[in-house]
PDB file of C-alpha atoms in Angstrom:
ATOM      1  CA  MET A1242      36.565 -93.429 -10.495  1.00 45.00           C
ATOM      2  CA  SER A1243      36.281 -90.367  -8.354  1.00 45.00           C
ATOM      3  CA  ILE A1244      33.107 -88.426  -7.799  1.00 44.00           C
ATOM      4  CA  LEU A1245      34.680 -85.341  -9.427  1.00 45.00           C
ATOM      5  CA  ASN A1246      35.462 -87.257 -12.610  1.00 50.00           C
ATOM      6  CA  SER A1247      31.954 -88.666 -12.754  1.00 47.00           C
ATOM      7  CA  LEU A1248      30.253 -85.265 -12.819  1.00 48.00           C
ATOM      8  CA  PRO A1249      29.094 -84.120 -16.229  1.00 49.00           C
ATOM      9  CA  ASP A1250      30.998 -81.325 -17.878  1.00 52.00           C
ATOM     10  CA  GLU A1251      29.231 -77.924 -17.829  1.00 48.00           C
ATOM     11  CA  PRO A1252      28.635 -76.458 -21.322  1.00 48.00           C
ATOM     12  CA  GLU A1253      30.987 -73.669 -22.054  1.00 51.00           C
ATOM     13  CA  GLU A1254      29.477 -70.273 -22.713  1.00 49.00           C
ATOM     14  CA  ASP A1255      29.960 -69.014 -26.193  1.00 50.00           C
ATOM     15  CA  PRO A1256      31.386 -65.440 -25.881  1.00 48.00           C
ATOM     16  CA  SER A1257      30.399 -64.695 -29.433  1.00 47.00           C
ATOM     17  CA  SER A1258      26.671 -64.938 -28.501  1.00 46.00           C
ATOM     18  CA  GLU A1259      27.021 -62.219 -25.872  1.00 46.00           C
ATOM     19  CA  SER A1260      28.958 -60.009 -28.156  1.00 46.00           C
ATOM     20  CA  GLN A1261      26.363 -60.386 -30.864  1.00 47.00           C
ATOM     21  CA  THR A1262      23.415 -59.542 -28.641  1.00 49.00           C
ATOM     22  CA  PRO A1263      23.752 -55.701 -28.749  1.00 49.00           C
ATOM     23  CA  ILE A1264      24.429 -55.827 -32.447  1.00 47.00           C
ATOM     24  CA  ASN A1265      21.370 -57.926 -33.135  1.00 50.00           C
ATOM     25  CA  HIS A1266      19.307 -55.651 -30.853  1.00 49.00           C
ATOM     26  CA  TRP A1267      20.476 -52.591 -32.794  1.00 46.00           C
ATOM     27  CA  ALA A1268      19.722 -54.294 -36.106  1.00 46.00           C
ATOM     28  CA  ASP A1269      16.217 -55.167 -34.920  1.00 49.00           C
ATOM     29  CA  LYS A1270      15.614 -51.523 -33.923  1.00 46.00           C
ATOM     30  CA  GLN A1271      16.800 -50.430 -37.362  1.00 46.00           C
ATOM     31  CA  GLU A1272      14.388 -52.886 -39.007  1.00 46.00           C
ATOM     32  CA  LEU A1273      11.549 -51.507 -36.881  1.00 44.00           C
ATOM     33  CA  THR A1274      12.246 -47.846 -37.612  1.00 44.00           C
ATOM     34  CA  ARG A1275      12.979 -48.267 -41.291  1.00 48.00           C
ATOM     35  CA  PRO A1276       9.378 -49.056 -42.385  1.00 50.00           C
ATOM     36  CA  GLN A1277       8.182 -46.059 -40.385  1.00 50.00           C
ATOM     37  CA  LEU A1278      10.518 -43.751 -42.264  1.00 47.00           C
ATOM     38  CA  LYS A1279       9.437 -45.244 -45.561  1.00 56.00           C
ATOM     39  CA  ALA A1280       5.799 -44.683 -44.645  1.00 56.00           C
ATOM     40  CA  ASP A1281       6.326 -41.050 -43.534  1.00 75.00           C
ATOM     41  CA  THR A1282       8.149 -39.920 -46.663  1.00 79.00           C
ATOM     42  CA  PRO A1283       5.245 -40.301 -49.183  1.00 84.00           C
ATOM     43  CA  LEU A1284       2.827 -38.947 -46.600  1.00 88.00           C
ATOM     44  CA  ARG A1285       4.976 -35.820 -46.186  1.00 88.00           C
ATOM     45  CA  MET A1286       5.136 -35.360 -49.954  1.00 90.00           C
ATOM     46  CA  VAL A1287       1.395 -35.837 -50.464  1.00 91.00           C
ATOM     47  CA  GLU A1288       0.366 -33.497 -47.675  1.00 91.00           C
ATOM     48  CA  THR A1289       2.867 -30.835 -48.715  1.00 93.00           C
ATOM     49  CA  ALA A1290       1.696 -30.983 -52.386  1.00 93.00           C
ATOM     50  CA  PHE A1291      -1.991 -30.977 -51.411  1.00 94.00           C
ATOM     51  CA  LEU A1292      -1.725 -28.002 -49.010  1.00 95.00           C
ATOM     52  CA  ALA A1293       0.462 -26.081 -51.464  1.00 94.00           C
ATOM     53  CA  SER A1294      -2.121 -26.596 -54.218  1.00 94.00           C
ATOM     54  CA  THR A1295      -4.845 -25.564 -51.719  1.00 94.00           C
ATOM     55  CA  ALA A1296      -3.098 -22.253 -50.986  1.00 95.00           C
ATOM     56  CA  SER A1297      -2.691 -21.636 -54.745  1.00 94.00           C
ATOM     57  CA  LEU A1298      -6.305 -22.477 -55.423  1.00 94.00           C
ATOM     58  CA  ILE A1299      -7.530 -20.063 -52.708  1.00 95.00           C
ATOM     59  CA  TRP A1300      -5.462 -17.255 -54.216  1.00 94.00           C
ATOM     60  CA  PHE A1301      -6.594 -18.204 -57.750  1.00 94.00           C
ATOM     61  CA  ILE A1302     -10.299 -18.180 -56.837  1.00 93.00           C
ATOM     62  CA  ASN A1303     -10.057 -14.954 -54.872  1.00 92.00           C
ATOM     63  CA  PHE A1304      -8.234 -13.208 -57.736  1.00 90.00           C
ATOM     64  CA  TYR A1305     -10.849 -13.992 -60.397  1.00 89.00           C
ATOM     65  CA  PHE A1306     -13.923 -14.418 -58.188  1.00 88.00           C
ATOM     66  CA  PRO A1307     -13.341 -12.174 -55.144  1.00 85.00           C
ATOM     67  CA  LEU A1308     -15.568 -13.072 -52.196  1.00 80.00           C
ATOM     68  CA  GLY A1309     -14.458 -10.176 -49.979  1.00 76.00           C
ATOM     69  CA  PRO A1310     -12.172 -10.800 -47.034  1.00 83.00           C
ATOM     70  CA  VAL A1311     -13.323 -14.384 -46.458  1.00 87.00           C
ATOM     71  CA  LEU A1312     -10.773 -16.249 -48.622  1.00 91.00           C
ATOM     72  CA  ARG A1313      -8.069 -13.667 -47.962  1.00 92.00           C
ATOM     73  CA  ILE A1314      -7.950 -14.835 -44.327  1.00 93.00           C
ATOM     74  CA  PHE A1315      -6.778 -18.269 -45.449  1.00 94.00           C
ATOM     75  CA  PHE A1316      -3.962 -17.221 -47.775  1.00 95.00           C
ATOM     76  CA  PRO A1317      -1.104 -18.175 -45.373  1.00 95.00           C
ATOM     77  CA  VAL A1318      -2.983 -20.850 -43.405  1.00 95.00           C
ATOM     78  CA  PRO A1319      -2.219 -24.020 -45.556  1.00 96.00           C
ATOM     79  CA  ILE A1320       1.504 -23.318 -45.558  1.00 96.00           C
ATOM     80  CA  ALA A1321       1.519 -22.683 -41.773  1.00 95.00           C
ATOM     81  CA  LEU A1322      -0.299 -26.033 -41.400  1.00 95.00           C
ATOM     82  CA  VAL A1323       2.499 -27.769 -43.352  1.00 95.00           C
ATOM     83  CA  TYR A1324       5.022 -26.348 -40.900  1.00 95.00           C
ATOM     84  CA  LEU A1325       2.977 -27.581 -37.911  1.00 94.00           C
ATOM     85  CA  ARG A1326       2.503 -31.030 -39.291  1.00 92.00           C
ATOM     86  CA  TRP A1327       6.053 -31.540 -40.548  1.00 90.00           C
ATOM     87  CA  ASP A1328       8.875 -29.029 -40.377  1.00 87.00           C
ATOM     88  CA  LYS A1329      10.311 -25.845 -41.903  1.00 91.00           C
ATOM     89  CA  ARG A1330      11.777 -27.675 -44.928  1.00 92.00           C
ATOM     90  CA  ALA A1331       8.276 -28.932 -45.927  1.00 94.00           C
ATOM     91  CA  ALA A1332       6.822 -25.433 -45.338  1.00 95.00           C
ATOM     92  CA  TRP A1333       9.420 -23.805 -47.630  1.00 95.00           C
ATOM     93  CA  MET A1334       8.783 -26.462 -50.256  1.00 95.00           C
ATOM     94  CA  ALA A1335       5.047 -25.711 -50.013  1.00 95.00           C
ATOM     95  CA  ALA A1336       5.637 -22.004 -50.448  1.00 95.00           C
ATOM     96  CA  ILE A1337       7.896 -22.576 -53.451  1.00 95.00           C
ATOM     97  CA  THR A1338       5.487 -25.087 -55.001  1.00 95.00           C
ATOM     98  CA  SER A1339       2.593 -22.649 -54.595  1.00 95.00           C
ATOM     99  CA  GLY A1340       4.581 -19.966 -56.364  1.00 94.00           C
ATOM    100  CA  LEU A1341       5.562 -22.254 -59.226  1.00 95.00           C
ATOM    101  CA  LEU A1342       1.981 -23.462 -59.657  1.00 95.00           C
ATOM    102  CA  LEU A1343       0.627 -19.917 -59.765  1.00 95.00           C
ATOM    103  CA  THR A1344       3.397 -19.017 -62.217  1.00 95.00           C
ATOM    104  CA  VAL A1345       2.019 -21.648 -64.600  1.00 94.00           C
ATOM    105  CA  LEU A1346      -1.617 -20.593 -64.000  1.00 92.00           C
ATOM    106  CA  MET A1347      -1.346 -16.789 -63.760  1.00 92.00           C
ATOM    107  CA  GLY A1348       2.161 -15.728 -64.709  1.00 91.00           C
ATOM    108  CA  PRO A1349       5.257 -14.867 -62.728  1.00 92.00           C
ATOM    109  CA  ALA A1350       4.138 -11.348 -61.651  1.00 91.00           C
ATOM    110  CA  ARG A1351       0.935 -12.519 -59.994  1.00 91.00           C
ATOM    111  CA  SER A1352       2.682 -15.486 -58.409  1.00 94.00           C
ATOM    112  CA  LEU A1353       5.174 -13.082 -56.814  1.00 94.00           C
ATOM    113  CA  LEU A1354       2.260 -11.148 -55.290  1.00 93.00           C
ATOM    114  CA  PHE A1355       1.278 -14.341 -53.499  1.00 95.00           C
ATOM    115  CA  VAL A1356       4.709 -15.470 -52.417  1.00 94.00           C
ATOM    116  CA  MET A1357       5.458 -12.018 -51.024  1.00 92.00           C
ATOM    117  CA  PRO A1358       4.026 -11.721 -48.455  1.00 93.00           C
ATOM    118  CA  TYR A1359       1.593 -14.661 -48.000  1.00 95.00           C
ATOM    119  CA  GLY A1360       3.927 -17.533 -48.853  1.00 95.00           C
ATOM    120  CA  PHE A1361       6.620 -16.181 -46.551  1.00 96.00           C
ATOM    121  CA  MET A1362       3.915 -15.294 -43.941  1.00 96.00           C
ATOM    122  CA  GLY A1363       2.792 -18.897 -43.839  1.00 95.00           C
ATOM    123  CA  VAL A1364       6.326 -20.029 -43.048  1.00 96.00           C
ATOM    124  CA  LEU A1365       6.733 -17.291 -40.432  1.00 95.00           C
ATOM    125  CA  LEU A1366       3.470 -18.098 -38.682  1.00 95.00           C
ATOM    126  CA  GLY A1367       4.259 -21.821 -38.734  1.00 94.00           C
ATOM    127  CA  ALA A1368       7.643 -21.096 -37.129  1.00 94.00           C
ATOM    128  CA  THR A1369       6.083 -18.959 -34.394  1.00 94.00           C
ATOM    129  CA  TRP A1370       3.276 -21.471 -33.746  1.00 92.00           C
ATOM    130  CA  TYR A1371       5.499 -24.547 -33.784  1.00 88.00           C
ATOM    131  CA  ARG A1372       5.261 -26.347 -30.388  1.00 75.00           C
ATOM    132  CA  ARG A1373       3.145 -23.433 -29.138  1.00 72.00           C
ATOM    133  CA  ARG A1374       6.056 -21.381 -27.923  1.00 79.00           C
ATOM    134  CA  VAL A1375       5.412 -17.751 -29.072  1.00 88.00           C
ATOM    135  CA  PRO A1376       2.492 -15.655 -27.769  1.00 92.00           C
ATOM    136  CA  TRP A1377       0.077 -13.990 -30.096  1.00 93.00           C
ATOM    137  CA  LEU A1378       1.420 -10.477 -29.659  1.00 93.00           C
ATOM    138  CA  VAL A1379       4.850 -11.543 -30.965  1.00 94.00           C
ATOM    139  CA  SER A1380       3.579 -13.530 -33.948  1.00 94.00           C
ATOM    140  CA  ILE A1381       1.036 -10.855 -34.877  1.00 96.00           C
ATOM    141  CA  THR A1382       3.719  -8.147 -34.704  1.00 95.00           C
ATOM    142  CA  LEU A1383       6.156 -10.088 -36.846  1.00 95.00           C
ATOM    143  CA  GLY A1384       3.395 -10.902 -39.334  1.00 95.00           C
ATOM    144  CA  THR A1385       2.372  -7.200 -39.431  1.00 96.00           C
ATOM    145  CA  LEU A1386       5.887  -6.163 -40.308  1.00 96.00           C
ATOM    146  CA  LEU A1387       6.076  -8.747 -43.049  1.00 96.00           C
ATOM    147  CA  GLY A1388       2.669  -7.790 -44.387  1.00 96.00           C
ATOM    148  CA  THR A1389       3.643  -4.102 -44.440  1.00 96.00           C
ATOM    149  CA  LEU A1390       6.730  -4.956 -46.417  1.00 96.00           C
ATOM    150  CA  GLY A1391       4.512  -6.981 -48.719  1.00 95.00           C
ATOM    151  CA  VAL A1392       2.244  -3.965 -49.371  1.00 95.00           C
ATOM    152  CA  PHE A1393       5.252  -1.799 -50.390  1.00 95.00           C
ATOM    153  CA  PHE A1394       6.644  -4.683 -52.494  1.00 95.00           C
ATOM    154  CA  ARG A1395       3.234  -4.883 -54.276  1.00 94.00           C
ATOM    155  CA  LEU A1396       3.157  -1.120 -54.889  1.00 94.00           C
ATOM    156  CA  TRP A1397       6.718  -1.189 -56.258  1.00 94.00           C
ATOM    157  CA  LEU A1398       6.097  -4.198 -58.518  1.00 94.00           C
ATOM    158  CA  LEU A1399       2.789  -2.894 -59.915  1.00 92.00           C
ATOM    159  CA  SER A1400       4.327   0.581 -60.418  1.00 93.00           C
ATOM    160  CA  VAL A1401       7.139  -0.962 -62.471  1.00 93.00           C
ATOM    161  CA  LEU A1402       4.745  -3.057 -64.547  1.00 90.00           C
ATOM    162  CA  SER A1403       2.221  -0.275 -65.113  1.00 89.00           C
ATOM    163  CA  GLY A1404       4.769   2.559 -65.534  1.00 89.00           C
ATOM    164  CA  GLU A1405       2.918   4.722 -62.980  1.00 88.00           C
ATOM    165  CA  ASP A1406       3.700   5.620 -59.363  1.00 88.00           C
ATOM    166  CA  LEU A1407       0.881   3.908 -57.402  1.00 89.00           C
ATOM    167  CA  TRP A1408       2.093   5.460 -54.159  1.00 91.00           C
ATOM    168  CA  ILE A1409       0.629   8.762 -55.373  1.00 90.00           C
ATOM    169  CA  TYR A1410      -2.781   7.033 -55.647  1.00 89.00           C
ATOM    170  CA  VAL A1411      -2.454   5.830 -52.055  1.00 89.00           C
ATOM    171  CA  ILE A1412      -1.460   9.315 -50.897  1.00 90.00           C
ATOM    172  CA  THR A1413      -4.510  10.771 -52.668  1.00 88.00           C
ATOM    173  CA  GLN A1414      -6.887   8.345 -50.916  1.00 86.00           C
ATOM    174  CA  VAL A1415      -5.279   8.944 -47.504  1.00 87.00           C
ATOM    175  CA  SER A1416      -5.254  12.718 -47.945  1.00 87.00           C
ATOM    176  CA  GLY A1417      -9.002  12.681 -48.625  1.00 85.00           C
ATOM    177  CA  PHE A1418      -9.504  10.590 -45.469  1.00 84.00           C
ATOM    178  CA  ILE A1419      -7.361  12.961 -43.346  1.00 84.00           C
ATOM    179  CA  GLU A1420      -9.109  16.018 -44.703  1.00 84.00           C
ATOM    180  CA  TRP A1421     -12.451  14.432 -43.794  1.00 85.00           C
ATOM    181  CA  ILE A1422     -11.116  13.903 -40.221  1.00 84.00           C
ATOM    182  CA  PHE A1423      -9.950  17.548 -40.074  1.00 81.00           C
ATOM    183  CA  LEU A1424     -13.367  18.688 -41.208  1.00 83.00           C
ATOM    184  CA  LYS A1425     -15.141  16.617 -38.585  1.00 81.00           C
ATOM    185  CA  LEU A1426     -12.852  17.998 -35.901  1.00 81.00           C
ATOM    186  CA  SER A1427     -13.434  21.562 -37.161  1.00 76.00           C
ATOM    187  CA  LEU A1428      -9.726  22.071 -37.862  1.00 76.00           C
ATOM    188  CA  LEU A1429      -9.001  24.772 -40.389  1.00 74.00           C
ATOM    189  CA  ALA A1430      -5.423  23.650 -40.963  1.00 75.00           C
ATOM    190  CA  THR A1431      -4.415  21.799 -44.136  1.00 79.00           C
ATOM    191  CA  PRO A1432      -2.528  18.504 -43.613  1.00 78.00           C
ATOM    192  CA  SER A1433       1.053  18.561 -44.827  1.00 82.00           C
ATOM    193  CA  VAL A1434       2.476  16.043 -47.231  1.00 84.00           C
ATOM    194  CA  PHE A1435       4.658  14.571 -44.512  1.00 87.00           C
ATOM    195  CA  LEU A1436       1.616  14.083 -42.286  1.00 85.00           C
ATOM    196  CA  ILE A1437      -0.296  12.401 -45.103  1.00 87.00           C
ATOM    197  CA  GLN A1438       2.570   9.977 -45.755  1.00 90.00           C
ATOM    198  CA  ILE A1439       2.844   9.118 -42.069  1.00 91.00           C
ATOM    199  CA  GLY A1440      -0.916   8.611 -41.982  1.00 88.00           C
ATOM    200  CA  ALA A1441      -0.696   6.278 -44.979  1.00 91.00           C
ATOM    201  CA  ILE A1442       1.993   4.152 -43.323  1.00 94.00           C
ATOM    202  CA  VAL A1443       0.052   4.005 -40.064  1.00 93.00           C
ATOM    203  CA  LEU A1444      -3.087   2.917 -41.883  1.00 93.00           C
ATOM    204  CA  ILE A1445      -1.184   0.177 -43.735  1.00 94.00           C
ATOM    205  CA  ILE A1446       0.309  -1.127 -40.476  1.00 96.00           C
ATOM    206  CA  LEU A1447      -3.062  -1.012 -38.704  1.00 96.00           C
ATOM    207  CA  ASN A1448      -4.760  -2.869 -41.594  1.00 95.00           C
ATOM    208  CA  ASN A1449      -2.164  -5.589 -41.457  1.00 96.00           C
ATOM    209  CA  PHE A1450      -2.339  -5.846 -37.686  1.00 97.00           C
ATOM    210  CA  ILE A1451      -6.124  -6.436 -37.828  1.00 96.00           C
ATOM    211  CA  TYR A1452      -5.640  -8.874 -40.698  1.00 96.00           C
ATOM    212  CA  LEU A1453      -3.115 -10.949 -38.705  1.00 96.00           C
ATOM    213  CA  PHE A1454      -5.359 -10.958 -35.668  1.00 96.00           C
ATOM    214  CA  VAL A1455      -8.213 -12.370 -37.741  1.00 96.00           C
ATOM    215  CA  VAL A1456      -5.849 -14.965 -39.281  1.00 96.00           C
ATOM    216  CA  HIS A1457      -4.838 -16.050 -35.759  1.00 95.00           C
ATOM    217  CA  LEU A1458      -8.488 -16.431 -34.763  1.00 94.00           C
ATOM    218  CA  ALA A1459      -9.273 -18.554 -37.830  1.00 94.00           C
ATOM    219  CA  ALA A1460      -6.176 -20.691 -37.345  1.00 94.00           C
ATOM    220  CA  TRP A1461      -6.932 -21.167 -33.617  1.00 93.00           C
ATOM    221  CA  LEU A1462     -10.444 -22.387 -34.321  1.00 91.00           C
ATOM    222  CA  LEU A1463      -9.437 -24.584 -37.268  1.00 92.00           C
ATOM    223  CA  PHE A1464      -6.172 -26.147 -36.186  1.00 92.00           C
ATOM    224  CA  ASP A1465      -7.542 -27.271 -32.821  1.00 88.00           C
ATOM    225  CA  ARG A1466     -10.032 -29.421 -34.692  1.00 89.00           C
ATOM    226  CA  LEU A1467      -7.317 -30.778 -36.948  1.00 89.00           C
ATOM    227  CA  GLY A1468      -5.134 -31.833 -33.989  1.00 88.00           C
ATOM    228  CA  ASN A1469      -2.412 -29.208 -34.578  1.00 90.00           C
ATOM    229  CA  PRO A1470      -3.071 -26.539 -31.923  1.00 90.00           C
ATOM    230  CA  ILE A1471      -1.399 -23.169 -31.920  1.00 92.00           C
ATOM    231  CA  PRO A1472      -0.560 -20.974 -28.882  1.00 91.00           C
ATOM    232  CA  ARG A1473      -3.587 -19.982 -26.795  1.00 89.00           C
ATOM    233  CA  PRO A1474      -4.951 -16.461 -27.389  1.00 90.00           C
ATOM    234  CA  PRO A1475      -5.044 -13.815 -24.657  1.00 88.00           C
ATOM    235  CA  HIS A1476      -7.508 -14.445 -21.876  1.00 87.00           C
ATOM    236  CA  TRP A1477      -9.899 -11.740 -22.989  1.00 88.00           C
ATOM    237  CA  VAL A1478     -10.148 -13.359 -26.452  1.00 88.00           C
ATOM    238  CA  GLN A1479     -10.949 -16.745 -24.886  1.00 85.00           C
ATOM    239  CA  VAL A1480     -13.620 -15.162 -22.698  1.00 86.00           C
ATOM    240  CA  LEU A1481     -15.083 -13.327 -25.704  1.00 84.00           C
ATOM    241  CA  MET A1482     -15.179 -16.426 -27.855  1.00 81.00           C
ATOM    242  CA  ASP A1483     -16.746 -18.506 -25.060  1.00 75.00           C
ATOM    243  CA  TYR A1484     -19.355 -15.782 -24.561  1.00 47.00           C
ATOM    244  CA  GLU A1485     -20.168 -15.664 -28.238  1.00 48.00           C
ATOM    245  CA  GLY A1486     -20.146 -19.432 -28.410  1.00 44.00           C
TER     246      GLY A1486
END
């Protein structure tokens, strides 16, 4: 017997085991990711429903028991938080759910006054704050435009429901304010109707700009503590808040 014949035979490698290794690895990854997906789905639904009901409750309380501008600051904040924690689909679902809940509690007309502009504003602010990409000036400007459209939508809807032109009431209030300014400046001229309308539009835009700035301040202070930060404010705002703090 030769030495070569006396050597033990080496075990042949099974090619099927190598071919099955990537498949088994992919299957193991699927098994690891599948429970995570199953755990995230109910959490997304619960948080979306909870924050949507929170936005509706804030509007409901402020409508029947107004506490000044305190609660009004937080009208769009819960829906924006849904966008930051999940995505735009969850934010849109929160806005729609808030509108449907307010429709049941207060009627369709009053629910529309929340959805436009505050429901849409929450989605808009969440989109601009997502991953901290957009500076404050851009998000405040976009929110101001949406809030201004919301004011005109509210005037139109309430005018249709009441049968009266509420824009005339706004013009009357603004004309009294402009006449007071003319009196303080010792101007003998009478403001024209065109000037009064331009003044009314400017006051509405300015009011919405200040409102959006305060909303940004509240969201900045609140979301940092919740672990969902938004873009940093301008440097002078940070210095002012540190000084006051």
